[in-house]
GROMACS .gro file of C-alpha atoms in nm:
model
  113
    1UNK     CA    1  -0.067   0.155   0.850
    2UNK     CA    2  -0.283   0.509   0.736
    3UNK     CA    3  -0.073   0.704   0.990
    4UNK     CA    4   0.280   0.564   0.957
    5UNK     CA    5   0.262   0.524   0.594
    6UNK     CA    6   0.109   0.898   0.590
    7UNK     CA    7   0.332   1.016   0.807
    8UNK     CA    8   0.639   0.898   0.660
    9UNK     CA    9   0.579   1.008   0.299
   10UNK     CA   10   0.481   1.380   0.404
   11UNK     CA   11   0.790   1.393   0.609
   12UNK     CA   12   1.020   1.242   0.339
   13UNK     CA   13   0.859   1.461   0.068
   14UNK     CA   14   0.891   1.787   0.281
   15UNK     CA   15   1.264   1.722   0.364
   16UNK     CA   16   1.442   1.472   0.115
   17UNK     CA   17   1.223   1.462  -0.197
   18UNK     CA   18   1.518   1.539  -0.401
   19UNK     CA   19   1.729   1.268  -0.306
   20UNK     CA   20   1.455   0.978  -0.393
   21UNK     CA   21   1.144   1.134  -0.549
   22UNK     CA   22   0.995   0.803  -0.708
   23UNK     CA   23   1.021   0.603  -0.389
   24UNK     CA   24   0.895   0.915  -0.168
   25UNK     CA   25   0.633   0.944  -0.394
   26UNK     CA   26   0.522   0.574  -0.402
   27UNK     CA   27   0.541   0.555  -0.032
   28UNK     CA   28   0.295   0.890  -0.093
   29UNK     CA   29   0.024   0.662  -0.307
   30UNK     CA   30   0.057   0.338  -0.097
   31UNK     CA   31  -0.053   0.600   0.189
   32UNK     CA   32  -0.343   0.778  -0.015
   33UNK     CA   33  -0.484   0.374  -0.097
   34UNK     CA   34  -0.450   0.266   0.283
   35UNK     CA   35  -0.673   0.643   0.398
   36UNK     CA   36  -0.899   0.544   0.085
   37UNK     CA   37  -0.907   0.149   0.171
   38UNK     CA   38  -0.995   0.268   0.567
   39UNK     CA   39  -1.234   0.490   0.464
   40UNK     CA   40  -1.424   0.321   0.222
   41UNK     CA   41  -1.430   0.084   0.503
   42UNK     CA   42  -1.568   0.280   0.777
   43UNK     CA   43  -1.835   0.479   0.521
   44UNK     CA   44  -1.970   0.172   0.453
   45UNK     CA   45  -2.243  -0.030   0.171
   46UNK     CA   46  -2.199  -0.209  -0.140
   47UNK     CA   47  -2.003   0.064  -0.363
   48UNK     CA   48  -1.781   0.117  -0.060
   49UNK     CA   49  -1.681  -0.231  -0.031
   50UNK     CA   50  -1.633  -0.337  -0.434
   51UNK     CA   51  -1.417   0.030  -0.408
   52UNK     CA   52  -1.215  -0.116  -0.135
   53UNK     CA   53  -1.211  -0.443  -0.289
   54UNK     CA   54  -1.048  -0.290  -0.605
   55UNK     CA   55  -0.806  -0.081  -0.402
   56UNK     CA   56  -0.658  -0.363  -0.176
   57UNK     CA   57  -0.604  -0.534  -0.518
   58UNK     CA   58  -0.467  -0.246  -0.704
   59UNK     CA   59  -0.261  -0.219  -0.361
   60UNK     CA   60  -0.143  -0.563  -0.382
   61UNK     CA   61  -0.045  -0.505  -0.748
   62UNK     CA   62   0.175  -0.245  -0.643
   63UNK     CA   63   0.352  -0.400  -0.351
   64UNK     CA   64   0.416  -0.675  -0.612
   65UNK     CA   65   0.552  -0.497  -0.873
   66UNK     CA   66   0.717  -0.232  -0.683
   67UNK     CA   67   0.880  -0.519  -0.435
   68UNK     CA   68   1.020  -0.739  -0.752
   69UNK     CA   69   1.207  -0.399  -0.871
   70UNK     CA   70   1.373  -0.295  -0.556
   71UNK     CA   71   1.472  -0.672  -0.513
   72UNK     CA   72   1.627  -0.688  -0.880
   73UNK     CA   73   1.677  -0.345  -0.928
   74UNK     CA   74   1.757  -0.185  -0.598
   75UNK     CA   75   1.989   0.086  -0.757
   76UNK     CA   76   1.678   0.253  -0.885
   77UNK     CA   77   1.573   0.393  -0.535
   78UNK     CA   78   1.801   0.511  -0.308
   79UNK     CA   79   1.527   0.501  -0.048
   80UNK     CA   80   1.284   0.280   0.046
   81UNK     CA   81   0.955   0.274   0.034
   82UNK     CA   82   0.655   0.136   0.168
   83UNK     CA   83   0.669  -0.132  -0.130
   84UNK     CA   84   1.078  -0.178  -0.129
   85UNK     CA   85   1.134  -0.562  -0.094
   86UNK     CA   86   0.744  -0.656  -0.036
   87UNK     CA   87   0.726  -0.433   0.246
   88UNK     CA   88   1.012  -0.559   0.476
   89UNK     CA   89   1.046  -0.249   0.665
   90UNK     CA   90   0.714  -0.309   0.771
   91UNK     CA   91   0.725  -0.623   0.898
   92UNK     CA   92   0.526  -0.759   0.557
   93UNK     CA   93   0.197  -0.593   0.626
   94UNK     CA   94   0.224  -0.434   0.319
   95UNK     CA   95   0.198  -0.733   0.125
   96UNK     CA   96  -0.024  -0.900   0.386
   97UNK     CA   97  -0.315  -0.617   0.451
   98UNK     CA   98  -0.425  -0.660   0.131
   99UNK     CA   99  -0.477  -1.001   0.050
  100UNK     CA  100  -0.650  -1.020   0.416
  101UNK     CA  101  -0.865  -0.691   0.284
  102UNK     CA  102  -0.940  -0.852  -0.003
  103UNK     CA  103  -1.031  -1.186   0.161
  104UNK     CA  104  -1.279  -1.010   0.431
  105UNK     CA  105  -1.441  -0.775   0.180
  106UNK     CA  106  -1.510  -1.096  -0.060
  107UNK     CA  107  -1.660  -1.306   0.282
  108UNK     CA  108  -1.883  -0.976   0.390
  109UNK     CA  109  -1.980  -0.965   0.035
  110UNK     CA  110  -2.142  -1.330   0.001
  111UNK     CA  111  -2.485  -1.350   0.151
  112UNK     CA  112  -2.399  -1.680   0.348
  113UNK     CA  113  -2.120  -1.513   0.528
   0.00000   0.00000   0.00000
């Protein structure tokens, strides 16, 4: 998800940002959380994993809130995004990743798990 959702935004900001700057630039943050999510992930400890905890859930807030406008409002972006319509255009994971994040981070965290 890092590199497609990267990849996307810096290619739709670079060429198109005009035409849909507020979903270009959400697609931009929902790729800055997955690279922070990942690495926070791969670095590691407690403070990684309650700052990857937070970020799946931030994450999750905005693939809510963001999906619920572009399903009532969908003349406010004339692009999609990584968000638009809970993530459709990627298959769900968007809404999926971080409820699953946030469900492995909490197990990892308990010292039964």
């Amino acid at each position: 998800m890092v590199v497609g959702a990267v990849s996307r935004s810096a290619y739709q900001i670079s060429t198109e940002f005009d035409r849909a700057p507020l979903a270009y630039s959400l697609s931009a943050v929902a790729a800055l959380a997955y690279a922070f999510i990942t690495y926070s992930l791969v670095r590691g400890g407690e403070t990684a994993r309650r700052a990857a905890l937070v970020c799946c859930a931030a994450e999750l807030a905005g693939v809510l809130a963001v999906g619920t406008w572009t399903v009532l409002r969908p003349e406010s972006f004339p692009d999609t995004t990584v968000w638009s319509q809970f993530g459709m255009g990627y298959l769900f994971i968007p809404v999926i990743l971080p409820i699953t994040g946030m469900l492995w981070l909490r197990r990892r965290g308990t010292p039964d798990a």
